[in-house]
mmCIF file of C-alpha atoms and ligand atoms in Angstrom:
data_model
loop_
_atom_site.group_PDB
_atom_site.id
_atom_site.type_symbol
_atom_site.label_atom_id
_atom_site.label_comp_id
_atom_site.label_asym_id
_atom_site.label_seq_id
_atom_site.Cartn_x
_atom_site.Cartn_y
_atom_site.Cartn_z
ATOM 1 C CA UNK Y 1 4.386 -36.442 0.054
ATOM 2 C CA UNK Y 2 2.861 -33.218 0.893
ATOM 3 C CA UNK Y 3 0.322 -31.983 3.273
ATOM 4 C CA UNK Y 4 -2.336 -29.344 2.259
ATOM 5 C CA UNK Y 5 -3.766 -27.260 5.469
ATOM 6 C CA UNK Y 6 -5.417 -24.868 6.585
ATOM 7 C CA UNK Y 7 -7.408 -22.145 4.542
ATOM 8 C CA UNK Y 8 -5.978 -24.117 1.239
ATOM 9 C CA UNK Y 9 -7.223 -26.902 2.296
ATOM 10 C CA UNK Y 10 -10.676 -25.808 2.916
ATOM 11 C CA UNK Y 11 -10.216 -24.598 -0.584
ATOM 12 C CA UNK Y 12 -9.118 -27.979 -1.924
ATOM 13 C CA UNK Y 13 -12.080 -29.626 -0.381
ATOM 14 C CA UNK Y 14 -15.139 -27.291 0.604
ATOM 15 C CA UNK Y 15 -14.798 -24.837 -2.440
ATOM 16 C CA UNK Y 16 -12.835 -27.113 -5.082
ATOM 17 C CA UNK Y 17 -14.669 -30.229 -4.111
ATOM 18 C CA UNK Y 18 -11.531 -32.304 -5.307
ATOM 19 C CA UNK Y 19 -11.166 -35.968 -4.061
ATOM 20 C CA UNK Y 20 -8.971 -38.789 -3.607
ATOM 21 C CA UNK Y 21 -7.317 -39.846 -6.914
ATOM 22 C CA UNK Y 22 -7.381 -36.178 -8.250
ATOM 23 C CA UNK Y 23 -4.432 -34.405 -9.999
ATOM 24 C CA UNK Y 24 -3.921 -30.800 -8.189
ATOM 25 C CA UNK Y 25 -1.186 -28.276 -8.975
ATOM 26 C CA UNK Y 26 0.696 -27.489 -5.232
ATOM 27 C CA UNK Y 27 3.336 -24.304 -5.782
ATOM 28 C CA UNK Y 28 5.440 -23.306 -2.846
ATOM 29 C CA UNK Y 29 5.367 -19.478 -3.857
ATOM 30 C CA UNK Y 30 9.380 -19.361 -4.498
ATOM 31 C CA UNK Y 31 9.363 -20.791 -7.986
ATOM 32 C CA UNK Y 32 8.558 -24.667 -7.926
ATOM 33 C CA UNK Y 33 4.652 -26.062 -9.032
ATOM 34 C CA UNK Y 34 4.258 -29.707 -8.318
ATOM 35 C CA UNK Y 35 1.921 -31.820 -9.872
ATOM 36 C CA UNK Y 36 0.137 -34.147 -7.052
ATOM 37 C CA UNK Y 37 -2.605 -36.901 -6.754
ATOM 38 C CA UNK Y 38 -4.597 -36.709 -3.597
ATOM 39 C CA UNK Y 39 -4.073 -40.000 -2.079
ATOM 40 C CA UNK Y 40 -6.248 -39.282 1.836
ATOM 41 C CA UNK Y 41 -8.442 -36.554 2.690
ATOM 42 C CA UNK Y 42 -8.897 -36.143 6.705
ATOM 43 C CA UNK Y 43 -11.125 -33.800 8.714
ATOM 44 C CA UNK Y 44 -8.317 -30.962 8.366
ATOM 45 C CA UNK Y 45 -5.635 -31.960 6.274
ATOM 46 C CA UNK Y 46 -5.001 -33.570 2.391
ATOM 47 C CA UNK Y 47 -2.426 -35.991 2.000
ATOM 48 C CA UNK Y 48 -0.972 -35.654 -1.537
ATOM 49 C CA UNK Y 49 1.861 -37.555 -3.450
ATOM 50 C CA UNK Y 50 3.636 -35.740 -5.608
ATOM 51 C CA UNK Y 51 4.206 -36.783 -9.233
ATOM 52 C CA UNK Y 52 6.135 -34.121 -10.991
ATOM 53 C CA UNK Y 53 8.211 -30.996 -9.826
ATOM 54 C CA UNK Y 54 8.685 -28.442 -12.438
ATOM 55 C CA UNK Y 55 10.931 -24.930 -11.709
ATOM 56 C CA UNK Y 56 9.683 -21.605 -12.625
ATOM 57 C CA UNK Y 57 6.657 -22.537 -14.946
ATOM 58 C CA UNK Y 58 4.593 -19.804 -15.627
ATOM 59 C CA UNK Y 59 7.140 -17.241 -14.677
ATOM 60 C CA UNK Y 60 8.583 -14.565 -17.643
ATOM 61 C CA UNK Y 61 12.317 -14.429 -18.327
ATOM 62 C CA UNK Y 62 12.691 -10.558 -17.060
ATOM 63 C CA UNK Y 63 11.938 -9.444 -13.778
ATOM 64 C CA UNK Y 64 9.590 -6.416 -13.957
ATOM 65 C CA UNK Y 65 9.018 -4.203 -10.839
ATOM 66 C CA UNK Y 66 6.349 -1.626 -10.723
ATOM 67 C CA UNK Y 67 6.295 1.441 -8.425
ATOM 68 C CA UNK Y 68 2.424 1.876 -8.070
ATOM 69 C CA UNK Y 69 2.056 5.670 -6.530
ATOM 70 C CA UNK Y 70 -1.083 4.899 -3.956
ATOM 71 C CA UNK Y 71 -4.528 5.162 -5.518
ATOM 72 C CA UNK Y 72 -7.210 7.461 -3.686
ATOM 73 C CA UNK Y 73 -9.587 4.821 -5.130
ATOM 74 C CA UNK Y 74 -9.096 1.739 -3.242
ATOM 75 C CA UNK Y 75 -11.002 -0.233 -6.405
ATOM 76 C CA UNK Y 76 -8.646 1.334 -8.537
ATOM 77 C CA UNK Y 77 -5.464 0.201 -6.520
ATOM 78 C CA UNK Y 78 -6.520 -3.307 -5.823
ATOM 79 C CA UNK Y 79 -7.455 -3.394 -9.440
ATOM 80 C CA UNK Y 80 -3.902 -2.797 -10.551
ATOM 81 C CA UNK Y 81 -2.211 -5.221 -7.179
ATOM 82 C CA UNK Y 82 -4.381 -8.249 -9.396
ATOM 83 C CA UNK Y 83 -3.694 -7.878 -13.042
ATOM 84 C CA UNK Y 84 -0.045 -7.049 -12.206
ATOM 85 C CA UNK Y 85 0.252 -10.531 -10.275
ATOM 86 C CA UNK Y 86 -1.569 -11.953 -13.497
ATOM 87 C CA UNK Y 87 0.897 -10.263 -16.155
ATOM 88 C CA UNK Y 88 3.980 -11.701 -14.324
ATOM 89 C CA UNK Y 89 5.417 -8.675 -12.685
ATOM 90 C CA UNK Y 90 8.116 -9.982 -9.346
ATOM 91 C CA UNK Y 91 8.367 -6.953 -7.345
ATOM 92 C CA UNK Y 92 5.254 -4.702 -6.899
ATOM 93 C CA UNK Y 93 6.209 -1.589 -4.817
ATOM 94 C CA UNK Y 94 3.613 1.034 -3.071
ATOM 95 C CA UNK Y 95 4.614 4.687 -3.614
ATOM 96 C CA UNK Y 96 3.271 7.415 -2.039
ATOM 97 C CA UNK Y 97 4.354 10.717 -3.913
ATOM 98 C CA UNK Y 98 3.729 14.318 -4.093
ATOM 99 C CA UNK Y 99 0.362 14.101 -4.841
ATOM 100 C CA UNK Y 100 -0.783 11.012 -3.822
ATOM 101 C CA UNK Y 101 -3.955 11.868 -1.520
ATOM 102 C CA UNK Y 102 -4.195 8.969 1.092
ATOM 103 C CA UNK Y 103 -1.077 9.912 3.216
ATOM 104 C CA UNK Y 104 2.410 11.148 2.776
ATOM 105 C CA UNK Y 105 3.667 9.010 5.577
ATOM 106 C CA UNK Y 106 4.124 5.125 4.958
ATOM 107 C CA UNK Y 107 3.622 4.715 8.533
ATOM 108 C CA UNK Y 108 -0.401 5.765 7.626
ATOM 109 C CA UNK Y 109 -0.885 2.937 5.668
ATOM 110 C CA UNK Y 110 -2.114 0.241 8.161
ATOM 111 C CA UNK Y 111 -0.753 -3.590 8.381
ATOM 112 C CA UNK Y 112 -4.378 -4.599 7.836
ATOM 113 C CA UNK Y 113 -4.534 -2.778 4.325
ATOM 114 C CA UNK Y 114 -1.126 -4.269 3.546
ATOM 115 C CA UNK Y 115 -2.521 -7.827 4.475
ATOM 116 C CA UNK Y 116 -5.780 -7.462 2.211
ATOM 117 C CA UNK Y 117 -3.226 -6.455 -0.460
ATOM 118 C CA UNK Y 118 -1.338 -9.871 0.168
ATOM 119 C CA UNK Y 119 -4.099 -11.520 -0.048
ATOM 120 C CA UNK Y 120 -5.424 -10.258 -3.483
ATOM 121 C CA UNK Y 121 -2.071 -11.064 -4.811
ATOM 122 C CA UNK Y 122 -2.345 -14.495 -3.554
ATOM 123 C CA UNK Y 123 -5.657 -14.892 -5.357
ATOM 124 C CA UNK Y 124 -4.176 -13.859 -8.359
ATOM 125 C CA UNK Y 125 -1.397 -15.889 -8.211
ATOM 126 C CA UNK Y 126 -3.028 -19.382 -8.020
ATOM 127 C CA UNK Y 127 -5.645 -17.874 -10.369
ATOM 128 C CA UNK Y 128 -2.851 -16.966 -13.091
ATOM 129 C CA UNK Y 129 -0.668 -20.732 -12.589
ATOM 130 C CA UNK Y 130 1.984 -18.612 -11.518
ATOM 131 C CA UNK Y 131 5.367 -20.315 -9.379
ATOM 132 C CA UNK Y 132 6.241 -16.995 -7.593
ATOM 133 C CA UNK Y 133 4.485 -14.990 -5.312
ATOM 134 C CA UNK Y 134 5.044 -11.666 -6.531
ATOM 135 C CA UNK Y 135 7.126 -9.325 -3.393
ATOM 136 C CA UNK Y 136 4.828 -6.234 -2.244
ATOM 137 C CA UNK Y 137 7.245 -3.988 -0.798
ATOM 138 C CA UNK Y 138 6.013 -1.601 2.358
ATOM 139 C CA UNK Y 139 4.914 1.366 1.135
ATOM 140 C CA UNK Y 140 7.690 3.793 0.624
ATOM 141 C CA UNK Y 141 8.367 7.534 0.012
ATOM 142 C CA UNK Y 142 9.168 8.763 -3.998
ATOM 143 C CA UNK Y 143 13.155 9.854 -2.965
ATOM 144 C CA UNK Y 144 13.811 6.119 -1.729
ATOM 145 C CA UNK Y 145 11.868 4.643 -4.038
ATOM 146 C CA UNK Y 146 14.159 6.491 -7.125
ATOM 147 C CA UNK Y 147 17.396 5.262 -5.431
ATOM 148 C CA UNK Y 148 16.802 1.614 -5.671
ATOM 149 C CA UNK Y 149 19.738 0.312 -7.053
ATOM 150 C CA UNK Y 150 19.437 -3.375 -8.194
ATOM 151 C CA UNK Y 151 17.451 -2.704 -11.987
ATOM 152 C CA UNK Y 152 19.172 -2.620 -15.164
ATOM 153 C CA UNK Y 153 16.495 -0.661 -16.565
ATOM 154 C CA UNK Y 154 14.236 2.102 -14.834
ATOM 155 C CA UNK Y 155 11.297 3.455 -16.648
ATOM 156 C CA UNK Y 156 9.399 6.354 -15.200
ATOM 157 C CA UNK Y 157 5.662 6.829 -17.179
ATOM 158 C CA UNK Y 158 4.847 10.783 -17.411
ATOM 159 C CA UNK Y 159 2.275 12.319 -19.698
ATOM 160 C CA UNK Y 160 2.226 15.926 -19.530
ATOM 161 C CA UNK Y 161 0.626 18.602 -21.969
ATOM 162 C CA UNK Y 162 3.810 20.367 -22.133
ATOM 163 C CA UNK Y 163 7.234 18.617 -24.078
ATOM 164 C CA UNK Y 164 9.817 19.611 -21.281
ATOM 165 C CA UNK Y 165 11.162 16.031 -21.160
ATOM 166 C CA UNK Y 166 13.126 14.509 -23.364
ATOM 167 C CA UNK Y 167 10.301 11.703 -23.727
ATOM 168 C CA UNK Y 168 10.187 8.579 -25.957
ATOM 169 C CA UNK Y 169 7.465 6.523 -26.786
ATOM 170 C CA UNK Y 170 6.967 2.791 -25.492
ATOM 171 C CA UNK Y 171 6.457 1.479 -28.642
ATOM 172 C CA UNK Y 172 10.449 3.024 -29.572
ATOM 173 C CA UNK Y 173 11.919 2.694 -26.324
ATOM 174 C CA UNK Y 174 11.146 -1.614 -26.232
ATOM 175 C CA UNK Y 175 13.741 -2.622 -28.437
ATOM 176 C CA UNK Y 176 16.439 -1.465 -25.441
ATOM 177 C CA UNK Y 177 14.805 -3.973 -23.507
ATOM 178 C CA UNK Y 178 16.320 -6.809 -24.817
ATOM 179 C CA UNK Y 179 18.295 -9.066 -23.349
ATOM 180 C CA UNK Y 180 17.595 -6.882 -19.996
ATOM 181 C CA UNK Y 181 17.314 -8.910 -17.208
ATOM 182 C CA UNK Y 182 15.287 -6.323 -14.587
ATOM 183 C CA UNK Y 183 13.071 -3.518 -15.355
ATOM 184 C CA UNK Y 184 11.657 -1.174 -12.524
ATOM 185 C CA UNK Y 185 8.812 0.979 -13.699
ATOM 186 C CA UNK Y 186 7.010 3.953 -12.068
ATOM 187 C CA UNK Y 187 3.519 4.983 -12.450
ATOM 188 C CA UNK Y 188 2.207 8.162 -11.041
ATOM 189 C CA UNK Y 189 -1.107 8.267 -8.996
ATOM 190 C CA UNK Y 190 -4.046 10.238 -10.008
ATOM 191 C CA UNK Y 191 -2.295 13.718 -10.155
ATOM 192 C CA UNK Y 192 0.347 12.257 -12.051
ATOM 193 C CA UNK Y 193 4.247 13.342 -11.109
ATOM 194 C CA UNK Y 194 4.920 16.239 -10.318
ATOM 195 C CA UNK Y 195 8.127 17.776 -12.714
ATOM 196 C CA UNK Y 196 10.467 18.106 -9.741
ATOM 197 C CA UNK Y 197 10.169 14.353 -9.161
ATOM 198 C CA UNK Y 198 10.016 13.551 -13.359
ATOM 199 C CA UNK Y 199 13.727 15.149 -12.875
ATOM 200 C CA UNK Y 200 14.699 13.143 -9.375
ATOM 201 C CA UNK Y 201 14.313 10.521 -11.531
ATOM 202 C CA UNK Y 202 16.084 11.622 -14.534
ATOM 203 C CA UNK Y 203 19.001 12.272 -12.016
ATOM 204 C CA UNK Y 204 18.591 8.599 -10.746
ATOM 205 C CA UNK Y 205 18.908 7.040 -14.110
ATOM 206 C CA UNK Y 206 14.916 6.856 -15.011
ATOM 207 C CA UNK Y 207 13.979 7.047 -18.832
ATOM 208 C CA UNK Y 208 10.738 8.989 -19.222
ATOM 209 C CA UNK Y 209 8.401 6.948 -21.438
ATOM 210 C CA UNK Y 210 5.130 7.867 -22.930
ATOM 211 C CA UNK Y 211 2.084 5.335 -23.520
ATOM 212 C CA UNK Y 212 0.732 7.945 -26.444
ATOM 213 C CA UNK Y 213 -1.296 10.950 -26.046
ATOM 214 C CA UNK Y 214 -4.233 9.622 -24.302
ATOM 215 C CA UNK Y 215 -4.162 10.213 -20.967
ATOM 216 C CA UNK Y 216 -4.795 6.638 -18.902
ATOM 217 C CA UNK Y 217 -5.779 6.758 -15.687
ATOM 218 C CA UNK Y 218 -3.073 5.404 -13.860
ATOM 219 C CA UNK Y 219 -4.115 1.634 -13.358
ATOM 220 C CA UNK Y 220 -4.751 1.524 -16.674
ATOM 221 C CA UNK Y 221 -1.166 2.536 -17.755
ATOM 222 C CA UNK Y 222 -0.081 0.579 -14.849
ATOM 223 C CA UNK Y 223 -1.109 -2.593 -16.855
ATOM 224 C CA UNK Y 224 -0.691 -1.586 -20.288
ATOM 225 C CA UNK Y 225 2.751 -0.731 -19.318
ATOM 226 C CA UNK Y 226 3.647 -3.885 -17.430
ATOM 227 C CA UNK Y 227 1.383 -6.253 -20.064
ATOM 228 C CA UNK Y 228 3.009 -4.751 -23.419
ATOM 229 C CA UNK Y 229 7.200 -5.078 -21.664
ATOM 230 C CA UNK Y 230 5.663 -8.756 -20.576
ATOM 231 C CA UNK Y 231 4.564 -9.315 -23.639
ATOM 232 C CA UNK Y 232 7.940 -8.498 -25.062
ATOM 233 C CA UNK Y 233 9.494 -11.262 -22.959
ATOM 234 C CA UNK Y 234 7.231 -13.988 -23.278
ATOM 235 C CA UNK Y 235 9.262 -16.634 -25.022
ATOM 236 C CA UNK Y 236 7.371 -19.708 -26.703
ATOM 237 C CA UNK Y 237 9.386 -22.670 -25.635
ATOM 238 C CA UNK Y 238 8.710 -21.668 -21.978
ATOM 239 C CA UNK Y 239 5.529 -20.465 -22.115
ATOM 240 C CA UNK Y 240 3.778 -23.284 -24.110
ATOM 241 C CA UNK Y 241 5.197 -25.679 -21.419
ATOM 242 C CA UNK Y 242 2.456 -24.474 -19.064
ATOM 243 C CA UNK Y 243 -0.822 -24.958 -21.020
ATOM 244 C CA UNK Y 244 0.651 -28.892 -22.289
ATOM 245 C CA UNK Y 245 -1.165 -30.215 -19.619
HETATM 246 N N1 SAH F 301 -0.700 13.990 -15.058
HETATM 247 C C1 SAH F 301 -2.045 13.726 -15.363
HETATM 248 C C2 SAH F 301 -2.703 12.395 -15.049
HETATM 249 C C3 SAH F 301 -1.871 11.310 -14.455
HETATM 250 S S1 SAH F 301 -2.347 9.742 -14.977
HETATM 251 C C4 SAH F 301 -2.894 14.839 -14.954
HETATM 252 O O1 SAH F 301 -3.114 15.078 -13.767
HETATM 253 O O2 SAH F 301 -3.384 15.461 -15.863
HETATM 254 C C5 SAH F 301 -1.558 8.743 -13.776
HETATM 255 C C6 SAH F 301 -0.251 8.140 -14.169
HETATM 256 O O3 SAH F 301 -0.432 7.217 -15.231
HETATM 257 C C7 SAH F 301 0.810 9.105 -14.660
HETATM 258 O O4 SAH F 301 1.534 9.671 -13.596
HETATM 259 C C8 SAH F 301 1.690 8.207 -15.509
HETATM 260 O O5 SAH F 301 2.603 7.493 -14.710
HETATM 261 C C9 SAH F 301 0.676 7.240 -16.114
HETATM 262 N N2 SAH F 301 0.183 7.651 -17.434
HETATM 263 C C10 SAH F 301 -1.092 7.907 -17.791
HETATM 264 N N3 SAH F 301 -1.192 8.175 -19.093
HETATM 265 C C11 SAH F 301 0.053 8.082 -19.601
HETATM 266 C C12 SAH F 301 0.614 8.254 -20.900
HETATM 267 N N4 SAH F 301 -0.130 8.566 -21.939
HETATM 268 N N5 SAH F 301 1.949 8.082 -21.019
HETATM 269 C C13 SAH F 301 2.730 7.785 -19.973
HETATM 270 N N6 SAH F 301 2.258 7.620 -18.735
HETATM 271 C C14 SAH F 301 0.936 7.764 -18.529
#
């Protein structure tokens, strides 16, 4: 049995209008999704039973992390926070960089902005049928966000006019990514990275990867980025399990 409360349950009832004898999908945010019937609606609380647990449906094989340098455009940020919950990234990781206007200080970012953020990736994540709540990370400085150790793979995204690094298209650089378990990936915020940084992360064992000569803005490479290595990933056995029903 499970008991749906608070602002889900006003969801459940007052938005979703769902009633007794209705199937509902209940996830706990850490990987399971339950399939329930709503056996007793009270004044603040739904009673459900559950009929079927399932692990890790709707979740890719790879665990992608993006580095998001902090937009100027709030939109624009937000923006990239939902689609990334809806591709399947795990980790999603607030940067603030050389020229990232907001604030150089993580301490500037206030609790309340990194609450709204929760909350968008919440949306997205019962939006998308996804089992895991994608982590947002506090917003962190560029140096500690290079030296994060734990990723097989780290990708940093620079387009620059000039050829000074030794740069490799997306559309090459894929095929490494199989078998890879973890994949961190940085985008840059409007300004883009600044070269001394493109080399901090050279030094810290980033590949520099190019989405083509078209310069995105950077939620868009955020997502095209994220969506084409998800893409890469998505296996059929799993994934058709979560449209069967
Ligand atoms: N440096 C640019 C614009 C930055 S775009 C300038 O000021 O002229 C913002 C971010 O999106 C970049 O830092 C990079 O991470 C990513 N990006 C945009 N277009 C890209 C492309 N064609 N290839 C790789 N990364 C790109």
């Amino acid at each position: 049995m499970a008991l749906v409360n608070g602002e889900e349950f006003h969801h459940l009832v007052r938005v979703s209008r769902k009633r007794v004898g209705e199937l509902i999908y209940l996830f706990d945010g850490t990987g399971k999704i339950y399939t329930a019937r709503i056996v007793k609606i009270g004044g603040d609380s739904a009673e459900c039973e559950i009929i079927e647990e399932n692990f890790m449906r709707g979740e890719l094989d790879v665990e992608i992390a993006v580095g998001q340098a902090i937009l100027k455009s709030h939109e624009r940020f937000e923006f990239a926070l939902e689609k990334l919950t809806e591709i399947g990234v795990r980790q999603i990781i607030p940067i603030l960089t050389e020229r990232v206007i907001v604030s150089k200080n993580p301490k500037d970012i206030s609790p309340n902005k990194i609450e709204r953020w929760r909350k968008i990736i919440l949306s997205a994540c019962k939006q998308s049928n996804r089992a895991i709540i994608p982590e947002l990370f506090e917003p962190i400085k560029f140096d500690e966000f290079v030296s994060l150790e734990k990723y097989e793979k780290k990708i940093i995204f620079h387009e620059s006019e000039v050829e000074n690094f030794n740069r490799i298209f997306l559309h090459d650089y894929i095929k490494s990514l199989r078998n890879v378990k973890s994949v961190l990936l940085a985008i840059g915020p409007e300004g883009g990275f600044s070269d001394g940084e493109v080399e901090k992360a050279i030094e810290f064992g980033f590949d520099v990867v190019s989405l083509g000569c078209r310069r995105l803005r950077s939620e868009t490479a955020s997502v095209v980025s994220a969506g084409v290595i998800a893409q890469f990933f998505i296996s059929e056995t799993k994934d058709s399990q979560v449209w069967k029903k």
